[in-house]
Short mmCIF file of C-alpha atoms in Angstrom, two decimals:
data_model
loop_
_atom_site.label_atom_id
_atom_site.label_comp_id
_atom_site.label_asym_id
_atom_site.label_seq_id
_atom_site.Cartn_x
_atom_site.Cartn_y
_atom_site.Cartn_z
CA MET A 1031 0.04 -0.11 0.24
CA LYS A 1032 1.14 3.36 -1.17
CA LYS A 1033 1.83 6.09 1.60
CA GLN A 1034 -0.05 9.32 1.04
CA VAL A 1035 1.63 12.04 -0.11
CA ARG A 1036 0.67 15.02 2.28
CA THR A 1037 1.41 18.48 1.02
CA ALA A 1038 -0.54 20.82 2.60
CA PHE A 1039 0.59 22.91 5.60
CA THR A 1040 -1.57 21.87 8.17
CA ASP A 1041 -1.11 18.13 7.22
CA ARG A 1042 2.73 18.87 7.71
CA ARG A 1043 2.05 20.61 10.98
CA GLN A 1044 -0.14 17.76 12.15
CA ASP A 1045 2.59 15.40 11.11
CA ALA A 1046 5.42 17.34 13.25
CA MET A 1047 3.14 17.57 16.14
CA GLU A 1048 2.55 13.71 16.23
CA ALA A 1049 6.27 13.04 15.93
CA LYS A 1050 6.89 15.17 18.91
CA LYS A 1051 4.12 13.66 21.07
CA LYS A 1052 5.48 10.23 20.37
CA LEU A 1053 9.09 11.55 21.18
CA LEU A 1054 7.73 12.78 24.42
CA GLU A 1055 6.00 9.83 25.19
CA LYS A 1056 9.14 7.77 24.63
CA MET A 1057 11.00 9.99 26.78
CA LYS A 1058 8.68 9.77 29.61
CA ALA A 1059 8.60 6.02 29.02
CA ALA A 1060 12.47 5.88 29.46
CA PRO A 1061 13.48 4.38 33.14
CA LYS A 1062 14.54 7.27 35.68
CA ALA A 1063 18.11 7.98 37.03
CA ASP A 1064 17.05 6.82 40.43
CA ASP A 1065 15.49 3.38 39.19
CA PRO A 1066 17.36 0.60 40.61
CA GLU A 1067 17.83 -0.72 37.09
CA MET A 1068 19.53 2.24 36.00
CA ILE A 1069 21.47 2.32 38.80
CA ALA A 1070 23.02 -1.28 38.27
CA LYS A 1071 24.09 -0.19 34.64
CA ARG A 1072 25.94 2.61 35.97
CA ALA A 1073 27.41 0.44 38.46
CA GLU A 1074 28.42 -2.12 35.82
CA ARG A 1075 29.62 0.60 33.22
CA ALA A 1076 31.79 2.17 35.82
CA GLU A 1077 33.54 -1.50 36.48
CA VAL A 1078 33.73 -1.73 32.94
CA ALA A 1079 35.19 1.75 33.01
CA LYS A 1080 37.89 0.59 36.08
CA ALA A 1081 38.83 -2.26 34.02
CA ARG A 1082 39.43 -0.77 31.00
CA GLU A 1083 41.65 1.90 33.15
CA GLU A 1084 43.42 -0.70 34.73
CA ARG A 1085 44.63 -2.77 31.43
CA GLN A 1086 45.52 0.90 29.91
CA ALA A 1087 47.83 1.40 32.86
CA GLU A 1088 48.78 -1.87 32.53
CA ARG A 1089 49.79 -1.84 28.69
CA ALA A 1090 51.67 1.70 29.65
CA ARG A 1091 53.53 0.39 32.48
CA LEU A 1092 55.00 -2.61 30.14
CA LYS A 1093 55.31 -0.52 27.10
CA LEU A 1094 57.50 1.75 29.60
CA GLU A 1095 59.37 -1.43 30.90
CA GLU A 1096 60.50 -2.70 27.21
CA GLN A 1097 61.52 1.23 26.42
CA GLU A 1098 63.60 1.05 29.56
CA ARG A 1099 64.87 -2.64 28.55
CA LYS A 1100 65.13 -1.56 25.05
CA ALA A 1101 67.37 1.77 26.13
CA ALA A 1102 69.39 -0.54 28.43
CA GLN A 1103 70.20 -2.97 25.49
CA ASP A 1104 71.22 -0.03 23.24
CA ALA A 1105 73.73 1.51 25.80
CA ALA A 1106 75.32 -1.86 26.44
CA ASP A 1107 75.37 -2.29 22.59
CA ALA A 1108 76.76 1.39 22.54
CA ALA A 1109 79.18 0.27 25.15
CA ALA A 1110 80.37 -2.73 23.20
CA ALA A 1111 81.09 -1.07 20.29
CA TYR A 1112 82.74 1.74 22.03
CA ALA A 1113 85.28 -0.99 23.59
CA ALA A 1114 85.62 -2.78 20.47
CA GLU A 1115 86.32 0.36 18.57
CA HIS A 1116 88.79 1.19 21.20
CA ALA A 1117 90.49 -2.02 21.54
CA GLU A 1118 90.87 -2.02 17.50
CA ALA A 1119 92.54 1.62 17.79
CA ILE A 1120 94.97 0.63 20.38
CA ALA A 1121 95.63 -2.61 18.75
CA ARG A 1122 96.66 -0.77 15.24
CA GLU A 1123 98.32 2.11 17.40
CA ALA A 1124 100.45 -0.64 18.56
CA GLU A 1125 100.88 -2.32 15.18
CA GLU A 1126 102.14 0.86 13.82
CA ALA A 1127 104.81 1.67 16.84
CA ALA A 1128 105.87 -2.06 16.08
CA ARG A 1129 106.11 -1.21 12.31
CA ALA A 1130 107.76 2.07 13.05
CA GLU A 1131 110.28 0.17 15.40
CA ARG A 1132 111.12 -2.27 13.11
CA ALA A 1133 111.75 0.43 10.04
CA VAL A 1134 114.27 1.84 12.88
CA ALA A 1135 115.59 -1.09 13.34
CA ASP A 1136 116.12 -2.20 9.83
CA MET A 1137 117.61 1.49 9.10
CA ALA A 1138 120.21 1.04 12.11
CA ALA A 1139 121.04 -2.23 10.53
CA MET A 1140 121.52 -0.97 6.93
CA LYS A 1141 123.81 1.57 8.63
CA GLU A 1142 125.70 -0.39 10.75
CA LYS A 1143 126.37 -2.73 7.57
CA ARG A 1144 126.91 0.18 5.47
CA ASP A 1145 129.77 1.39 8.31
CA GLN A 1146 131.09 -1.82 8.08
CA ARG A 1147 131.80 -2.22 4.57
CA TYR A 1148 132.93 1.31 4.66
CA ALA A 1149 135.25 0.44 7.28
CA ALA A 1150 136.43 -2.60 5.36
CA ARG A 1151 137.08 -0.56 2.44
CA LYS A 1152 139.21 1.55 4.43
CA ALA A 1153 141.02 -1.02 5.78
CA ARG A 1154 142.39 -2.34 2.32
CA ARG A 1155 143.75 0.80 1.37
#
């Protein structure tokens, strides 16, 4: 069955008044704030909200602990990397010092041989 189209002003006004009456009746039928059922629902919502807050606090605590653990791990990794670089630098410096000492010793040995050849040549003359 088709709905009749009511286009007259009085028809629209009548429809609006009926809609307002239905809305008012619906509001009157709603339970009051001091109704035991409403009090129980509010208490239940409060418990749910409290549990949600506790879960959020627990997640935040776990996240903070994870961040602290990660920061400590990063600091330990950085310290280990620094120690490895430092040890490598010390080893490199020691190797360079040993190479320089060998070079000096080789040069001294070459000078000694040259001096011996020169002394031998002078002794032959």
